[in-house]
Amino acid sequence: MTDGHHHPPHRAAADTGPRLAPLPEDGWDPSTGELLAPIPRDADGHLANVFTTLVRHRGLFRLFLPFGTYLLRDGRLPDRTRELLILRTAYNTRAGYEWGRHVPLARAAGVTGEEIQRVGAGPDAPGWTPADTGLLRAADELHRDACLSAATWSALTADHDEAQLIEITMLVGQYHMVAFFLNSAGTPLEPGYETETLPAPTGAGAADGTPGDA
């Protein structure tokens, strides 16, 4: 996907409040509390809004959490690789919540502040290593075409085994799915994460008035 890819505007407006509000802890029944108990809390003692909103569908949440946790914590991809793919996916889907929550994880994985901002410029921006270029291009092709090109697949094989190649496609798909939910529900970022704003769309998308939030 080129930097001129058009990002359609969101339908949800964050300034009107979320369409689905996070479920407050005093509203959890025992089953909900059991589902949410294993999830690490933020520094302020609260759970991230993505979980307390998605748990409104308990049956789905029960199945979703192990898969998402595996990709985030136990997958075969290096942490830096995973976070570059997620950040580019958040940029492509204009998922401000996803971006805001993953910028700190990207920094912890060794992605520099300059690189985080350069994610918005895409794989053709100067400064990326060939390996990073391949990852960002993979995220773009999956976003645009739902398929990796032969050239990108070949480039990725230089640094990734078969399991990691599978995981790249599944990871990008997972974070597209999460972005669909976050953007549509209007899930708000928690205090402390709101300063991590999406880079503005570049090229053709810059003129469409796309909001930089979920």
CSV table of C-alpha atoms in Angstrom, one decimal:
chain,number,residue,atom,x,y,z
A,1,MET,CA,0.0,0.0,0.0
A,2,THR,CA,1.4,3.4,-0.9
A,3,ASP,CA,1.4,6.4,1.3
A,4,GLY,CA,-1.4,7.8,-0.9
A,5,HIS,CA,-3.9,5.1,0.2
A,6,HIS,CA,-7.2,6.7,1.0
A,7,HIS,CA,-8.5,6.3,4.6
A,8,PRO,CA,-12.3,6.6,4.6
A,9,PRO,CA,-13.7,8.7,7.5
A,10,HIS,CA,-15.1,7.0,10.6
A,11,ARG,CA,-18.8,6.9,11.2
A,12,ALA,CA,-18.4,7.1,15.0
A,13,ALA,CA,-17.7,10.5,16.6
A,14,ALA,CA,-15.7,10.2,19.9
A,15,ASP,CA,-17.0,13.6,21.2
A,16,THR,CA,-20.5,12.2,21.6
A,17,GLY,CA,-19.2,9.4,23.9
A,18,PRO,CA,-18.8,5.7,23.3
A,19,ARG,CA,-21.6,3.8,21.6
A,20,LEU,CA,-20.8,0.9,24.1
A,21,ALA,CA,-19.6,2.1,27.4
A,22,PRO,CA,-17.0,0.1,29.4
A,23,LEU,CA,-18.7,-1.9,32.0
A,24,PRO,CA,-17.9,-0.4,35.5
A,25,GLU,CA,-16.5,-2.7,38.0
A,26,ASP,CA,-19.4,-2.2,40.4
A,27,GLY,CA,-21.6,-3.6,37.6
A,28,TRP,CA,-19.8,-6.9,37.2
A,29,ASP,CA,-21.6,-10.0,38.1
A,30,PRO,CA,-19.6,-13.0,39.3
A,31,SER,CA,-19.2,-14.5,35.9
A,32,THR,CA,-17.9,-11.2,34.4
A,33,GLY,CA,-15.5,-10.8,37.3
A,34,GLU,CA,-14.2,-14.3,36.8
A,35,LEU,CA,-13.6,-13.6,33.1
A,36,LEU,CA,-11.7,-10.4,33.8
A,37,ALA,CA,-9.8,-11.6,36.9
A,38,PRO,CA,-6.7,-12.9,35.0
A,39,ILE,CA,-6.1,-9.7,33.0
A,40,PRO,CA,-3.3,-7.4,34.3
A,41,ARG,CA,-4.6,-4.0,35.5
A,42,ASP,CA,-3.2,-0.6,34.5
A,43,ALA,CA,-1.1,1.4,37.0
A,44,ASP,CA,-4.2,3.1,38.3
A,45,GLY,CA,-5.8,-0.2,39.3
A,46,HIS,CA,-8.4,-0.3,36.4
A,47,LEU,CA,-8.7,-2.7,33.5
A,48,ALA,CA,-8.3,-1.4,30.0
A,49,ASN,CA,-11.5,-0.3,28.4
A,50,VAL,CA,-11.2,-2.7,25.5
A,51,PHE,CA,-11.7,-5.6,27.9
A,52,THR,CA,-14.4,-4.1,30.0
A,53,THR,CA,-16.3,-3.2,26.8
A,54,LEU,CA,-15.8,-6.5,24.9
A,55,VAL,CA,-16.8,-8.5,28.0
A,56,ARG,CA,-20.4,-7.4,27.4
A,57,HIS,CA,-20.4,-10.4,25.1
A,58,ARG,CA,-19.1,-12.9,27.5
A,59,GLY,CA,-19.3,-16.0,25.3
A,60,LEU,CA,-17.2,-14.3,22.6
A,61,PHE,CA,-14.8,-12.8,25.2
A,62,ARG,CA,-14.2,-16.2,26.8
A,63,LEU,CA,-12.9,-17.5,23.4
A,64,PHE,CA,-11.2,-14.3,22.2
A,65,LEU,CA,-9.0,-13.8,25.2
A,66,PRO,CA,-6.7,-16.9,24.9
A,67,PHE,CA,-6.1,-16.2,21.2
A,68,GLY,CA,-5.4,-12.5,21.7
A,69,THR,CA,-3.2,-13.2,24.7
A,70,TYR,CA,-1.2,-15.8,22.8
A,71,LEU,CA,-0.4,-13.4,19.9
A,72,LEU,CA,0.5,-10.6,22.3
A,73,ARG,CA,2.4,-12.5,25.0
A,74,ASP,CA,3.4,-15.9,23.8
A,75,GLY,CA,3.7,-15.8,20.0
A,76,ARG,CA,6.7,-16.7,17.9
A,77,LEU,CA,7.4,-13.1,16.6
A,78,PRO,CA,10.0,-10.9,18.3
A,79,ASP,CA,8.3,-8.1,20.4
A,80,ARG,CA,9.6,-5.4,18.1
A,81,THR,CA,8.3,-7.1,15.0
A,82,ARG,CA,4.9,-7.6,16.6
A,83,GLU,CA,4.6,-4.0,17.6
A,84,LEU,CA,5.6,-2.6,14.3
A,85,LEU,CA,2.9,-4.7,12.6
A,86,ILE,CA,0.3,-3.6,15.1
A,87,LEU,CA,1.2,0.1,14.9
A,88,ARG,CA,1.0,0.1,11.1
A,89,THR,CA,-2.3,-1.8,11.3
A,90,ALA,CA,-3.6,0.8,13.8
A,91,TYR,CA,-2.5,3.6,11.5
A,92,ASN,CA,-4.1,1.9,8.5
A,93,THR,CA,-7.4,1.4,10.3
A,94,ARG,CA,-7.3,4.8,12.0
A,95,ALA,CA,-7.7,2.9,15.4
A,96,GLY,CA,-6.7,5.6,17.9
A,97,TYR,CA,-7.3,3.3,20.9
A,98,GLU,CA,-5.1,0.6,19.4
A,99,TRP,CA,-2.4,3.1,18.6
A,100,GLY,CA,-2.5,4.7,22.0
A,101,ARG,CA,-2.3,1.4,23.9
A,102,HIS,CA,0.5,0.0,21.8
A,103,VAL,CA,2.9,2.9,21.6
A,104,PRO,CA,4.2,2.2,25.1
A,105,LEU,CA,4.5,-1.5,24.2
A,106,ALA,CA,6.4,-0.6,21.1
A,107,ARG,CA,8.8,1.6,23.1
A,108,ALA,CA,9.4,-1.2,25.6
A,109,ALA,CA,10.2,-3.5,22.6
A,110,GLY,CA,12.9,-1.1,21.4
A,111,VAL,CA,11.0,0.9,18.7
A,112,THR,CA,12.3,4.5,19.0
A,113,GLY,CA,10.1,7.6,19.2
A,114,GLU,CA,11.3,8.7,15.8
A,115,GLU,CA,10.4,5.2,14.3
A,116,ILE,CA,7.0,5.3,15.9
A,117,GLN,CA,6.2,8.5,14.2
A,118,ARG,CA,7.7,7.2,10.9
A,119,VAL,CA,5.3,4.3,11.0
A,120,GLY,CA,2.7,6.7,9.6
A,121,ALA,CA,5.0,7.5,6.6
A,122,GLY,CA,4.9,3.8,5.6
A,123,PRO,CA,7.4,1.3,4.3
A,124,ASP,CA,8.9,3.6,1.6
A,125,ALA,CA,10.0,6.3,4.1
A,126,PRO,CA,13.8,6.6,4.4
A,127,GLY,CA,15.4,5.2,7.5
A,128,TRP,CA,13.9,1.7,7.7
A,129,THR,CA,16.0,-1.4,7.5
A,130,PRO,CA,15.1,-3.8,4.7
A,131,ALA,CA,13.5,-6.1,7.4
A,132,ASP,CA,11.3,-3.3,8.8
A,133,THR,CA,10.3,-2.3,5.3
A,134,GLY,CA,9.1,-5.8,4.6
A,135,LEU,CA,7.0,-5.8,7.8
A,136,LEU,CA,5.3,-2.5,7.1
A,137,ARG,CA,4.7,-3.5,3.5
A,138,ALA,CA,3.2,-6.8,4.7
A,139,ALA,CA,0.8,-4.9,7.0
A,140,ASP,CA,-0.2,-2.6,4.1
A,141,GLU,CA,-0.7,-5.4,1.6
A,142,LEU,CA,-2.9,-7.4,4.0
A,143,HIS,CA,-4.9,-4.3,4.8
A,144,ARG,CA,-5.4,-3.5,1.1
A,145,ASP,CA,-5.5,-6.9,-0.7
A,146,ALA,CA,-6.0,-9.4,2.1
A,147,CYS,CA,-2.9,-11.2,0.6
A,148,LEU,CA,0.8,-10.9,0.7
A,149,SER,CA,2.5,-10.4,-2.7
A,150,ALA,CA,5.0,-12.9,-3.9
A,151,ALA,CA,7.8,-10.3,-3.5
A,152,THR,CA,6.8,-9.5,0.1
A,153,TRP,CA,6.4,-13.1,1.1
A,154,SER,CA,9.9,-13.9,-0.4
A,155,ALA,CA,11.4,-10.9,1.5
A,156,LEU,CA,9.9,-12.0,4.8
A,157,THR,CA,11.3,-15.6,4.4
A,158,ALA,CA,14.8,-14.1,4.9
A,159,ASP,CA,14.1,-13.4,8.6
A,160,HIS,CA,11.1,-15.6,9.5
A,161,ASP,CA,10.4,-19.3,9.6
A,162,GLU,CA,7.1,-20.9,8.5
A,163,ALA,CA,5.4,-20.5,11.9
A,164,GLN,CA,6.3,-16.8,12.0
A,165,LEU,CA,5.0,-16.2,8.5
A,166,ILE,CA,1.7,-17.7,9.5
A,167,GLU,CA,1.7,-15.6,12.6
A,168,ILE,CA,2.4,-12.3,10.7
A,169,THR,CA,-0.8,-12.8,8.7
A,170,MET,CA,-2.8,-13.8,11.8
A,171,LEU,CA,-1.5,-11.0,13.9
A,172,VAL,CA,-2.4,-8.3,11.3
A,173,GLY,CA,-5.9,-10.0,10.9
A,174,GLN,CA,-6.4,-10.0,14.7
A,175,TYR,CA,-5.7,-6.3,15.1
A,176,HIS,CA,-7.9,-5.4,12.1
A,177,MET,CA,-10.7,-7.3,13.9
A,178,VAL,CA,-10.0,-5.5,17.2
A,179,ALA,CA,-9.8,-2.1,15.3
A,180,PHE,CA,-13.2,-2.8,13.8
A,181,PHE,CA,-14.7,-3.3,17.2
A,182,LEU,CA,-12.9,-0.4,18.9
A,183,ASN,CA,-13.7,2.1,16.2
A,184,SER,CA,-17.3,1.1,15.9
A,185,ALA,CA,-17.9,1.0,19.7
A,186,GLY,CA,-16.1,4.3,20.1
A,187,THR,CA,-14.0,2.9,22.9
A,188,PRO,CA,-12.2,5.7,24.7
A,189,LEU,CA,-8.5,5.7,25.6
A,190,GLU,CA,-7.7,5.7,29.3
A,191,PRO,CA,-6.1,8.6,31.1
A,192,GLY,CA,-2.4,8.5,30.6
A,193,TYR,CA,-2.7,7.1,27.1
A,194,GLU,CA,-4.5,9.9,25.4
A,195,THR,CA,-1.3,11.7,24.6
A,196,GLU,CA,-0.3,9.0,22.1
A,197,THR,CA,-2.1,10.2,19.0
A,198,LEU,CA,-2.2,8.7,15.6
A,199,PRO,CA,0.0,10.3,13.0
A,200,ALA,CA,-2.1,12.3,10.5
A,201,PRO,CA,-3.0,10.4,7.3
A,202,THR,CA,-0.5,11.1,4.4
A,203,GLY,CA,-1.2,11.5,0.7
A,204,ALA,CA,-4.8,11.2,-0.5
A,205,GLY,CA,-6.1,10.3,3.0
A,206,ALA,CA,-4.9,13.6,4.5
A,207,ALA,CA,-7.7,15.6,2.9
A,208,ASP,CA,-10.6,13.5,3.9
A,209,GLY,CA,-11.1,14.7,7.4
A,210,THR,CA,-10.4,11.3,9.0
A,211,PRO,CA,-10.4,11.7,12.8
A,212,GLY,CA,-7.3,10.4,14.7
A,213,ASP,CA,-9.3,8.7,17.4
A,214,ALA,CA,-11.4,5.6,17.9
